CSV table of C-alpha atoms in Angstrom, one decimal:
chain,number,residue,atom,x,y,z
S,1,UNK,CA,-65.4,-17.4,40.6
S,2,UNK,CA,-65.1,-20.2,37.2
S,3,UNK,CA,-67.0,-20.3,33.8
S,4,UNK,CA,-70.4,-21.5,34.0
S,5,UNK,CA,-71.5,-24.2,31.7
S,6,UNK,CA,-72.5,-22.3,28.9
S,7,UNK,CA,-69.2,-21.1,28.2
S,8,UNK,CA,-69.9,-17.7,29.5
S,9,UNK,CA,-68.1,-15.8,31.8
S,10,UNK,CA,-69.4,-15.4,34.8
S,11,UNK,CA,-66.6,-12.9,35.7
S,12,UNK,CA,-63.0,-14.0,34.8
S,13,UNK,CA,-60.8,-14.5,37.8
S,14,UNK,CA,-58.5,-11.2,37.8
S,15,UNK,CA,-59.2,-10.2,34.3
S,16,UNK,CA,-55.9,-8.2,34.0
S,17,UNK,CA,-53.7,-10.7,34.6
S,18,UNK,CA,-50.0,-9.7,36.2
S,19,UNK,CA,-47.7,-11.3,33.4
S,20,UNK,CA,-47.8,-12.8,30.1
S,21,UNK,CA,-44.8,-14.9,30.3
S,22,UNK,CA,-47.0,-17.7,29.0
S,23,UNK,CA,-46.7,-16.2,25.7
S,24,UNK,CA,-43.2,-16.6,25.7
S,25,UNK,CA,-43.7,-20.1,25.9
S,26,UNK,CA,-46.6,-20.1,23.6
S,27,UNK,CA,-43.7,-17.9,20.9
S,28,UNK,CA,-41.3,-20.7,21.9
S,29,UNK,CA,-43.7,-23.4,21.0
S,30,UNK,CA,-44.9,-21.7,17.5
S,31,UNK,CA,-41.2,-21.5,16.4
S,32,UNK,CA,-40.6,-25.8,17.6
S,33,UNK,CA,-44.0,-25.8,15.1
S,34,UNK,CA,-42.8,-24.5,12.0
S,35,UNK,CA,-39.4,-26.3,13.0
S,36,UNK,CA,-41.5,-29.0,12.3
S,37,UNK,CA,-43.4,-27.9,9.4
S,38,UNK,CA,-40.2,-26.7,7.6
S,39,UNK,CA,-38.7,-30.2,8.1
S,40,UNK,CA,-42.1,-31.7,6.7
S,41,UNK,CA,-41.8,-28.9,3.5
S,42,UNK,CA,-38.9,-29.6,2.4
S,43,UNK,CA,-39.5,-33.3,0.4
S,44,UNK,CA,-42.5,-31.1,-1.0
S,45,UNK,CA,-40.2,-28.0,-2.5
S,46,UNK,CA,-37.2,-30.6,-3.8
S,47,UNK,CA,-39.8,-32.7,-4.7
S,48,UNK,CA,-39.2,-31.1,-8.4
S,49,UNK,CA,-34.9,-31.8,-7.9
S,50,UNK,CA,-35.2,-35.4,-6.8
S,51,UNK,CA,-37.1,-36.4,-9.0
S,52,UNK,CA,-34.8,-35.6,-12.0
S,53,UNK,CA,-31.9,-37.1,-10.3
S,54,UNK,CA,-33.7,-39.9,-9.1
S,55,UNK,CA,-36.8,-40.4,-11.6
S,56,UNK,CA,-39.5,-40.4,-10.2
S,57,UNK,CA,-43.1,-40.8,-12.2
S,58,UNK,CA,-46.3,-38.7,-10.7
S,59,UNK,CA,-47.2,-42.0,-8.7
S,60,UNK,CA,-44.0,-42.6,-7.1
S,61,UNK,CA,-44.1,-39.1,-6.3
S,62,UNK,CA,-47.1,-39.4,-4.0
S,63,UNK,CA,-46.2,-42.6,-2.8
S,64,UNK,CA,-43.5,-40.4,-1.0
S,65,UNK,CA,-45.1,-37.4,-0.2
S,66,UNK,CA,-48.0,-40.3,1.4
S,67,UNK,CA,-45.7,-41.8,2.7
S,68,UNK,CA,-45.1,-39.4,6.3
S,69,UNK,CA,-49.1,-39.8,7.0
S,70,UNK,CA,-48.6,-43.5,6.9
S,71,UNK,CA,-47.2,-43.5,10.1
S,72,UNK,CA,-48.4,-40.3,11.2
S,73,UNK,CA,-52.0,-41.6,11.6
S,74,UNK,CA,-50.8,-45.0,13.4
S,75,UNK,CA,-48.6,-42.5,16.2
S,76,UNK,CA,-51.2,-40.3,16.6
S,77,UNK,CA,-52.9,-42.0,19.7
S,78,UNK,CA,-50.1,-43.7,21.3
S,79,UNK,CA,-48.3,-40.0,20.8
S,80,UNK,CA,-50.8,-38.8,22.4
S,81,UNK,CA,-51.5,-41.1,25.6
S,82,UNK,CA,-47.8,-40.4,25.4
S,83,UNK,CA,-48.2,-36.8,26.2
S,84,UNK,CA,-50.8,-37.3,28.9
S,85,UNK,CA,-48.8,-39.4,30.7
S,86,UNK,CA,-45.9,-38.3,30.4
S,87,UNK,CA,-46.5,-34.2,30.6
S,88,UNK,CA,-45.1,-31.5,26.9
S,89,UNK,CA,-41.5,-31.5,28.4
S,90,UNK,CA,-40.4,-34.6,27.3
S,91,UNK,CA,-42.8,-35.9,24.5
S,92,UNK,CA,-42.0,-32.7,22.3
S,93,UNK,CA,-38.1,-33.0,23.1
S,94,UNK,CA,-38.1,-36.3,21.9
S,95,UNK,CA,-40.0,-36.2,19.0
S,96,UNK,CA,-38.3,-32.6,17.7
S,97,UNK,CA,-35.7,-34.6,17.9
S,98,UNK,CA,-36.4,-38.0,16.3
S,99,UNK,CA,-37.8,-36.4,13.3
S,100,UNK,CA,-34.6,-33.7,12.9
S,101,UNK,CA,-32.2,-37.1,12.7
S,102,UNK,CA,-35.6,-38.3,10.6
S,103,UNK,CA,-35.1,-35.2,7.7
S,104,UNK,CA,-31.2,-35.1,8.2
S,105,UNK,CA,-31.0,-39.2,7.4
S,106,UNK,CA,-33.2,-38.4,4.1
S,107,UNK,CA,-30.4,-37.0,2.3
S,108,UNK,CA,-28.4,-39.7,2.2
S,109,UNK,CA,-30.8,-42.0,0.5
S,110,UNK,CA,-30.1,-42.6,-3.1
S,111,UNK,CA,-33.2,-44.5,-3.7
S,112,UNK,CA,-37.3,-44.7,-3.3
S,113,UNK,CA,-36.9,-47.4,-0.5
S,114,UNK,CA,-35.1,-45.9,1.5
S,115,UNK,CA,-37.1,-42.3,1.1
S,116,UNK,CA,-40.1,-44.2,2.6
S,117,UNK,CA,-38.1,-45.3,5.1
S,118,UNK,CA,-36.9,-42.6,6.5
S,119,UNK,CA,-40.6,-40.3,5.9
S,120,UNK,CA,-42.1,-43.4,7.7
S,121,UNK,CA,-40.0,-42.9,11.0
S,122,UNK,CA,-40.6,-39.4,10.3
S,123,UNK,CA,-44.4,-39.1,10.9
S,124,UNK,CA,-44.2,-41.4,13.6
S,125,UNK,CA,-42.3,-39.5,15.5
S,126,UNK,CA,-43.7,-36.5,14.8
S,127,UNK,CA,-46.7,-38.0,15.3
S,128,UNK,CA,-46.8,-36.5,19.8
S,129,UNK,CA,-45.9,-32.5,18.3
S,130,UNK,CA,-49.6,-31.8,18.1
S,131,UNK,CA,-51.0,-33.2,20.5
S,132,UNK,CA,-48.1,-32.0,23.3
S,133,UNK,CA,-49.0,-28.1,21.7
S,134,UNK,CA,-52.7,-28.7,22.5
S,135,UNK,CA,-51.2,-30.0,26.0
S,136,UNK,CA,-49.0,-26.9,26.3
S,137,UNK,CA,-52.5,-24.3,25.5
S,138,UNK,CA,-54.3,-26.3,28.3
S,139,UNK,CA,-52.1,-25.9,30.7
S,140,UNK,CA,-50.8,-22.5,30.3
S,141,UNK,CA,-53.5,-20.2,28.8
S,142,UNK,CA,-57.2,-19.5,30.2
S,143,UNK,CA,-60.5,-20.2,28.5
S,144,UNK,CA,-61.1,-16.9,27.3
S,145,UNK,CA,-57.2,-16.7,25.4
S,146,UNK,CA,-57.3,-20.8,24.2
S,147,UNK,CA,-58.9,-20.7,21.1
S,148,UNK,CA,-56.2,-17.8,19.7
S,149,UNK,CA,-53.3,-19.6,21.5
S,150,UNK,CA,-54.2,-22.3,19.5
S,151,UNK,CA,-54.8,-20.7,16.6
S,152,UNK,CA,-51.4,-19.0,16.8
S,153,UNK,CA,-49.3,-22.7,17.8
S,154,UNK,CA,-51.2,-23.7,14.6
S,155,UNK,CA,-49.6,-20.9,12.5
S,156,UNK,CA,-46.4,-22.4,13.7
S,157,UNK,CA,-47.2,-25.0,10.5
S,158,UNK,CA,-48.1,-22.4,8.0
S,159,UNK,CA,-45.3,-20.2,9.3
S,160,UNK,CA,-43.2,-23.0,8.8
S,161,UNK,CA,-44.9,-24.1,5.3
S,162,UNK,CA,-44.6,-21.0,4.1
S,163,UNK,CA,-41.0,-20.6,5.3
S,164,UNK,CA,-40.0,-23.5,3.7
S,165,UNK,CA,-40.1,-22.9,0.2
S,166,UNK,CA,-38.1,-19.7,0.1
S,167,UNK,CA,-35.3,-21.2,2.8
S,168,UNK,CA,-35.6,-24.9,1.3
S,169,UNK,CA,-36.0,-23.2,-2.6
S,170,UNK,CA,-32.5,-20.6,-1.0
S,171,UNK,CA,-30.1,-24.4,0.5
S,172,UNK,CA,-31.3,-26.4,-3.1
S,173,UNK,CA,-30.0,-23.3,-5.0
S,174,UNK,CA,-27.0,-23.2,-2.8
S,175,UNK,CA,-25.8,-26.8,-1.5
S,176,UNK,CA,-28.3,-29.2,-3.4
S,177,UNK,CA,-31.0,-30.7,-2.2
S,178,UNK,CA,-29.4,-33.8,0.2
S,179,UNK,CA,-27.7,-31.3,2.0
S,180,UNK,CA,-30.9,-29.2,2.8
S,181,UNK,CA,-32.1,-31.6,4.2
S,182,UNK,CA,-29.0,-32.4,6.4
S,183,UNK,CA,-29.0,-29.2,7.5
S,184,UNK,CA,-33.2,-28.9,7.8
S,185,UNK,CA,-32.5,-32.1,10.8
S,186,UNK,CA,-30.0,-30.2,12.5
S,187,UNK,CA,-32.2,-27.2,13.4
S,188,UNK,CA,-35.0,-29.4,15.2
S,189,UNK,CA,-32.2,-31.4,17.0
S,190,UNK,CA,-30.7,-28.0,18.3
S,191,UNK,CA,-34.2,-26.9,19.2
S,192,UNK,CA,-35.2,-30.5,21.1
S,193,UNK,CA,-32.2,-29.8,23.4
S,194,UNK,CA,-33.4,-26.0,24.0
S,195,UNK,CA,-36.8,-27.2,24.4
S,196,UNK,CA,-36.1,-30.4,27.2
S,197,UNK,CA,-34.0,-27.5,29.1
S,198,UNK,CA,-36.2,-24.9,28.8
S,199,UNK,CA,-39.8,-25.9,29.8
S,200,UNK,CA,-41.4,-26.0,32.3
S,201,UNK,CA,-45.2,-26.2,33.8
S,202,UNK,CA,-46.8,-23.5,35.0
S,203,UNK,CA,-45.8,-24.4,38.5
S,204,UNK,CA,-42.6,-25.0,38.6
S,205,UNK,CA,-40.9,-22.2,35.9
S,206,UNK,CA,-39.0,-20.2,37.6
S,207,UNK,CA,-39.6,-17.0,35.4
S,208,UNK,CA,-43.2,-17.1,35.9
S,209,UNK,CA,-45.0,-14.8,38.7
S,210,UNK,CA,-47.4,-16.5,41.3
S,211,UNK,CA,-50.0,-13.5,39.9
S,212,UNK,CA,-49.8,-14.8,36.5
S,213,UNK,CA,-49.8,-19.0,37.9
S,214,UNK,CA,-53.3,-17.9,39.7
S,215,UNK,CA,-54.9,-16.0,36.6
S,216,UNK,CA,-54.5,-18.9,34.1
S,217,UNK,CA,-55.3,-21.7,37.3
S,218,UNK,CA,-58.2,-19.5,37.9
S,219,UNK,CA,-59.8,-19.5,34.6
S,220,UNK,CA,-58.8,-23.1,33.5
S,221,UNK,CA,-61.9,-25.6,32.7
S,222,UNK,CA,-63.4,-27.4,35.5
S,223,UNK,CA,-62.6,-31.3,35.9
S,224,UNK,CA,-66.2,-32.7,34.8
S,225,UNK,CA,-65.8,-36.2,35.6
S,226,UNK,CA,-63.1,-39.3,35.2
S,227,UNK,CA,-60.8,-39.7,32.3
S,228,UNK,CA,-62.2,-41.7,30.1
S,229,UNK,CA,-60.8,-44.8,28.2
S,230,UNK,CA,-59.9,-44.3,24.2
S,231,UNK,CA,-62.6,-46.6,23.5
S,232,UNK,CA,-65.1,-44.5,25.8
S,233,UNK,CA,-64.3,-41.8,23.2
S,234,UNK,CA,-63.8,-42.6,20.3
S,235,UNK,CA,-67.8,-43.4,21.1
S,236,UNK,CA,-68.4,-39.9,21.7
S,237,UNK,CA,-70.7,-37.6,18.6
S,238,UNK,CA,-68.3,-35.2,19.6
S,239,UNK,CA,-64.8,-36.6,19.1
S,240,UNK,CA,-67.0,-38.9,16.2
S,241,UNK,CA,-67.5,-35.2,14.7
S,242,UNK,CA,-64.0,-33.4,15.4
S,243,UNK,CA,-62.4,-36.6,13.2
S,244,UNK,CA,-64.5,-36.3,10.2
S,245,UNK,CA,-64.7,-32.5,10.4
S,246,UNK,CA,-60.7,-32.5,10.6
S,247,UNK,CA,-60.0,-34.6,8.0
S,248,UNK,CA,-62.0,-32.0,5.5
S,249,UNK,CA,-59.9,-29.6,6.5
S,250,UNK,CA,-56.4,-31.2,6.1
S,251,UNK,CA,-57.9,-32.3,2.3
S,252,UNK,CA,-57.8,-28.4,1.6
S,253,UNK,CA,-55.2,-27.6,3.9
S,254,UNK,CA,-52.6,-30.4,3.0
S,255,UNK,CA,-52.6,-29.9,-0.6
S,256,UNK,CA,-50.7,-26.5,-0.4
S,257,UNK,CA,-48.1,-29.2,1.8
S,258,UNK,CA,-47.8,-31.4,-1.0
S,259,UNK,CA,-48.3,-31.5,-4.4
S,260,UNK,CA,-49.3,-27.1,-4.4
S,261,UNK,CA,-45.6,-26.2,-5.9
S,262,UNK,CA,-45.1,-28.9,-8.4
S,263,UNK,CA,-49.3,-27.9,-9.5
S,264,UNK,CA,-47.1,-23.9,-9.6
S,265,UNK,CA,-44.1,-24.9,-11.0
S,266,UNK,CA,-45.6,-27.0,-13.9
S,267,UNK,CA,-49.2,-25.6,-14.9
S,268,UNK,CA,-47.9,-21.8,-15.6
S,269,UNK,CA,-44.2,-23.2,-16.1
S,270,UNK,CA,-42.2,-20.8,-12.7
S,271,UNK,CA,-38.3,-20.2,-12.6
S,272,UNK,CA,-37.4,-21.5,-8.9
S,273,UNK,CA,-36.8,-18.0,-8.3
S,274,UNK,CA,-40.4,-16.5,-8.9
S,275,UNK,CA,-41.5,-19.8,-7.4
S,276,UNK,CA,-40.4,-18.5,-4.3
S,277,UNK,CA,-41.7,-15.1,-4.7
S,278,UNK,CA,-45.2,-16.2,-5.1
S,279,UNK,CA,-45.5,-19.4,-3.2
S,280,UNK,CA,-45.1,-17.9,-0.6
S,281,UNK,CA,-48.6,-15.9,-1.1
S,282,UNK,CA,-51.0,-18.5,0.4
S,283,UNK,CA,-49.1,-19.2,3.7
S,284,UNK,CA,-48.8,-15.8,4.3
S,285,UNK,CA,-53.0,-15.5,3.8
S,286,UNK,CA,-53.3,-18.7,6.1
S,287,UNK,CA,-51.3,-16.9,8.7
S,288,UNK,CA,-53.5,-14.1,9.2
S,289,UNK,CA,-56.4,-16.8,8.8
S,290,UNK,CA,-56.0,-18.3,11.9
S,291,UNK,CA,-55.1,-15.5,14.1
S,292,UNK,CA,-58.0,-13.6,12.7
S,293,UNK,CA,-60.5,-17.4,13.5
S,294,UNK,CA,-58.7,-17.3,16.7
S,295,UNK,CA,-59.1,-13.6,17.8
S,296,UNK,CA,-62.9,-13.8,16.7
S,297,UNK,CA,-64.0,-17.5,18.7
S,298,UNK,CA,-62.1,-16.0,22.1
S,299,UNK,CA,-63.8,-12.1,21.3
S,300,UNK,CA,-67.6,-14.9,21.4
S,301,UNK,CA,-66.5,-16.2,24.5
S,302,UNK,CA,-65.2,-13.3,26.8
S,303,UNK,CA,-68.6,-11.7,25.0
S,304,UNK,CA,-71.0,-14.2,26.9
S,305,UNK,CA,-71.5,-16.3,24.1
S,306,UNK,CA,-71.7,-20.3,24.4
S,307,UNK,CA,-68.4,-22.2,23.4
S,308,UNK,CA,-71.3,-23.7,20.5
S,309,UNK,CA,-71.2,-20.4,19.3
S,310,UNK,CA,-67.3,-19.1,19.6
S,311,UNK,CA,-66.6,-22.1,17.6
S,312,UNK,CA,-69.1,-23.2,15.6
S,313,UNK,CA,-69.1,-19.4,13.1
S,314,UNK,CA,-65.1,-19.9,12.3
S,315,UNK,CA,-65.3,-24.1,11.9
S,316,UNK,CA,-68.4,-24.1,9.7
S,317,UNK,CA,-67.6,-20.3,8.1
S,318,UNK,CA,-63.8,-21.2,7.4
S,319,UNK,CA,-65.1,-24.5,5.9
S,320,UNK,CA,-67.2,-22.9,3.5
S,321,UNK,CA,-65.0,-20.5,2.2
S,322,UNK,CA,-62.1,-22.9,1.8
S,323,UNK,CA,-64.6,-24.7,-0.8
S,324,UNK,CA,-63.2,-21.5,-3.0
S,325,UNK,CA,-59.4,-24.0,-3.6
S,326,UNK,CA,-61.8,-25.1,-6.4
S,327,UNK,CA,-62.0,-22.3,-8.8
S,328,UNK,CA,-58.5,-22.5,-9.1
S,329,UNK,CA,-58.9,-25.6,-11.0
S,330,UNK,CA,-60.4,-22.9,-13.6
S,331,UNK,CA,-58.0,-20.2,-13.7
S,332,UNK,CA,-56.6,-19.0,-16.7
S,333,UNK,CA,-53.9,-16.6,-14.6
S,334,UNK,CA,-51.3,-17.6,-12.1
S,335,UNK,CA,-52.4,-14.6,-10.5
S,336,UNK,CA,-56.3,-16.0,-10.6
S,337,UNK,CA,-55.1,-19.1,-9.4
S,338,UNK,CA,-53.2,-17.6,-6.7
S,339,UNK,CA,-55.7,-15.5,-5.4
S,340,UNK,CA,-58.5,-18.0,-5.5
S,341,UNK,CA,-55.9,-21.0,-3.5
S,342,UNK,CA,-55.0,-18.0,-0.5
S,343,UNK,CA,-58.5,-17.1,0.4
S,344,UNK,CA,-59.3,-20.7,1.1
S,345,UNK,CA,-55.9,-21.7,3.0
S,346,UNK,CA,-57.1,-17.9,4.6
S,347,UNK,CA,-60.6,-19.9,5.5
S,348,UNK,CA,-59.5,-23.3,6.3
S,349,UNK,CA,-56.7,-21.6,8.3
S,350,UNK,CA,-59.4,-19.5,10.4
S,351,UNK,CA,-61.1,-23.2,10.5
S,352,UNK,CA,-58.7,-24.5,12.3
S,353,UNK,CA,-58.3,-22.1,15.4
S,354,UNK,CA,-61.1,-23.5,16.4
S,355,UNK,CA,-60.6,-26.3,16.2
S,356,UNK,CA,-57.5,-27.1,17.9
S,357,UNK,CA,-59.3,-25.5,21.5
S,358,UNK,CA,-62.4,-28.6,21.0
S,359,UNK,CA,-60.0,-30.8,22.3
S,360,UNK,CA,-59.3,-28.9,25.7
S,361,UNK,CA,-63.4,-27.7,25.3
S,362,UNK,CA,-65.0,-30.8,25.6
S,363,UNK,CA,-62.7,-32.7,28.2
S,364,UNK,CA,-64.4,-34.8,31.0
S,365,UNK,CA,-60.2,-34.3,32.3
S,366,UNK,CA,-57.5,-32.6,31.0
S,367,UNK,CA,-56.1,-36.0,31.5
S,368,UNK,CA,-58.2,-37.0,28.6
S,369,UNK,CA,-57.0,-33.2,26.5
S,370,UNK,CA,-53.6,-34.9,24.0
S,371,UNK,CA,-55.4,-38.1,23.5
S,372,UNK,CA,-58.5,-36.4,22.0
S,373,UNK,CA,-56.1,-34.3,20.4
S,374,UNK,CA,-54.2,-37.6,19.1
S,375,UNK,CA,-57.6,-38.8,18.0
S,376,UNK,CA,-58.9,-36.3,16.3
S,377,UNK,CA,-55.4,-35.5,14.0
S,378,UNK,CA,-55.7,-39.5,13.7
S,379,UNK,CA,-58.5,-39.3,12.0
S,380,UNK,CA,-57.4,-36.1,10.0
S,381,UNK,CA,-54.5,-37.3,8.8
S,382,UNK,CA,-56.0,-40.0,6.9
S,383,UNK,CA,-56.8,-37.0,4.0
S,384,UNK,CA,-52.8,-36.7,4.1
S,385,UNK,CA,-52.1,-40.3,3.1
S,386,UNK,CA,-55.4,-40.4,0.9
S,387,UNK,CA,-54.5,-37.0,-1.1
S,388,UNK,CA,-51.1,-36.8,-2.5
S,389,UNK,CA,-52.0,-40.2,-4.1
S,390,UNK,CA,-54.9,-39.8,-5.3
S,391,UNK,CA,-53.7,-36.7,-7.0
S,392,UNK,CA,-50.7,-38.2,-7.7
S,393,UNK,CA,-52.7,-41.4,-9.8
S,394,UNK,CA,-55.3,-38.7,-11.2
S,395,UNK,CA,-52.2,-36.4,-12.5
S,396,UNK,CA,-50.9,-39.7,-14.4
S,397,UNK,CA,-54.2,-40.0,-16.4
S,398,UNK,CA,-55.0,-37.0,-16.5
S,399,UNK,CA,-51.8,-34.9,-17.0
S,400,UNK,CA,-54.3,-32.1,-15.3
S,401,UNK,CA,-54.9,-30.2,-12.0
S,402,UNK,CA,-58.1,-30.0,-12.3
S,403,UNK,CA,-60.2,-32.8,-11.4
S,404,UNK,CA,-58.5,-32.8,-7.9
S,405,UNK,CA,-58.9,-29.3,-7.0
S,406,UNK,CA,-62.7,-29.9,-7.7
S,407,UNK,CA,-63.0,-33.0,-5.3
S,408,UNK,CA,-61.0,-30.1,-2.2
S,409,UNK,CA,-63.6,-28.1,-3.1
S,410,UNK,CA,-66.1,-30.2,-2.6
S,411,UNK,CA,-65.1,-31.7,0.4
S,412,UNK,CA,-64.3,-28.4,2.0
S,413,UNK,CA,-68.4,-27.9,1.7
S,414,UNK,CA,-68.9,-31.1,2.9
S,415,UNK,CA,-65.9,-30.0,6.0
S,416,UNK,CA,-69.0,-27.3,7.1
S,417,UNK,CA,-72.2,-29.4,6.8
S,418,UNK,CA,-70.0,-31.8,9.9
S,419,UNK,CA,-69.2,-29.1,12.0
S,420,UNK,CA,-72.7,-27.5,12.0
S,421,UNK,CA,-74.4,-30.7,12.0
S,422,UNK,CA,-73.0,-33.1,13.3
S,423,UNK,CA,-71.0,-31.7,16.7
S,424,UNK,CA,-72.8,-31.5,19.4
S,425,UNK,CA,-73.3,-28.6,21.8
S,426,UNK,CA,-69.5,-27.4,22.8
S,427,UNK,CA,-69.0,-28.9,26.3
S,428,UNK,CA,-67.2,-31.3,28.4
S,429,UNK,CA,-68.5,-34.8,27.5
S,430,UNK,CA,-70.7,-35.9,30.3
S,431,UNK,CA,-72.1,-33.1,31.5
S,432,UNK,CA,-75.3,-33.7,29.6
S,433,UNK,CA,-76.0,-37.3,30.4
S,434,UNK,CA,-74.7,-36.4,34.3
S,435,UNK,CA,-77.4,-32.7,34.4
S,436,UNK,CA,-80.0,-35.7,33.4
S,437,UNK,CA,-79.3,-38.0,35.6
S,438,UNK,CA,-79.6,-35.9,38.6
S,439,UNK,CA,-83.1,-34.0,37.0
S,440,UNK,CA,-84.3,-38.3,36.7
S,441,UNK,CA,-83.2,-38.1,40.5
S,442,UNK,CA,-84.9,-34.8,41.7
S,443,UNK,CA,-88.4,-35.9,40.1
S,444,UNK,CA,-88.4,-39.6,41.5
S,445,UNK,CA,-87.9,-38.1,45.0
């Protein structure tokens, strides 16, 4: 049997699956996202040292940190479209190869113009990575496990961002910031080759059992309609709410990948080693938050709650919790500031667990999953463009993080309102209109 129309279990097929190879796929996928974020966050960690050598102003630093997001946003739509056309095997491998080379090239730059150019390329080639991850989870996981799977690959970003602080700090101390970029890039190139040689879809992979494939396929989403064009998708209320809500989540989350190292070092005057230890705490909290949100959402689905309830509880609750980032602005000690930031990062990732399950939940056809993921990620990463520059400009005039942190807190509340009231019932798009049309025809007869 399949799931009923409201997303609750009508008796999941083969409830005891034979085989767990899909979790091996998920682990390798999550490692790829972690490498992605180590490379992406390397510049944030290295920024204080790069600024000393190349004499960046706060505005220069904000421009450099945001350059990645300009191309990352522009290439989300084509990236998602390519994943739907070519599949995650090819697109993720090419993406990883490209971002590895672009990261390594940053170590060769000697001017802000060159660094901005390399970061622009980095954003463009990284764009397909999250749509490819969403597509992989859709292919390999049944609906009742999908939020946890989405939380796990999304946690790869938190793991990567968290590990980037001690790893990049250690490498900078050992070999300097330039060679650090080279080493980070080489790791991504190696992963790209491994993914291309090893990954296959369930029916094509030699290692997975037939019973596990049958379990996955028996509990997949029903194909409720024909694929929609990008223009049609953009006109859907569900997609619009997903775009706006994800923007709010990223506005909070990307503080930790851009200005957080500078905030902690400059506000509390931490040494490199102390920063390397304390700076990991918000990332660790985020990792726990992601898995908690995913487990809760999947548990609600298995217990018979609708997808709307199962997805909106972590989305709304997580966004409200993320608003505590604003409390860090008035924390007199590093301990209190980290407590507020840890809870905010926990809550934002708690929400993200359900967020990356939404493309599969609302897609009218599997051929739209990665495209929808690209669309919401495109809007979300506008926050990556706006936030670093905005913080840099405010910092240059106020020499304080108070206003930026308060703005982030307000945006967290706005995100909760969007998911609570703008996001409609979570179901494949077109379901309601088709049901209404069928009811009208019956009345006419």
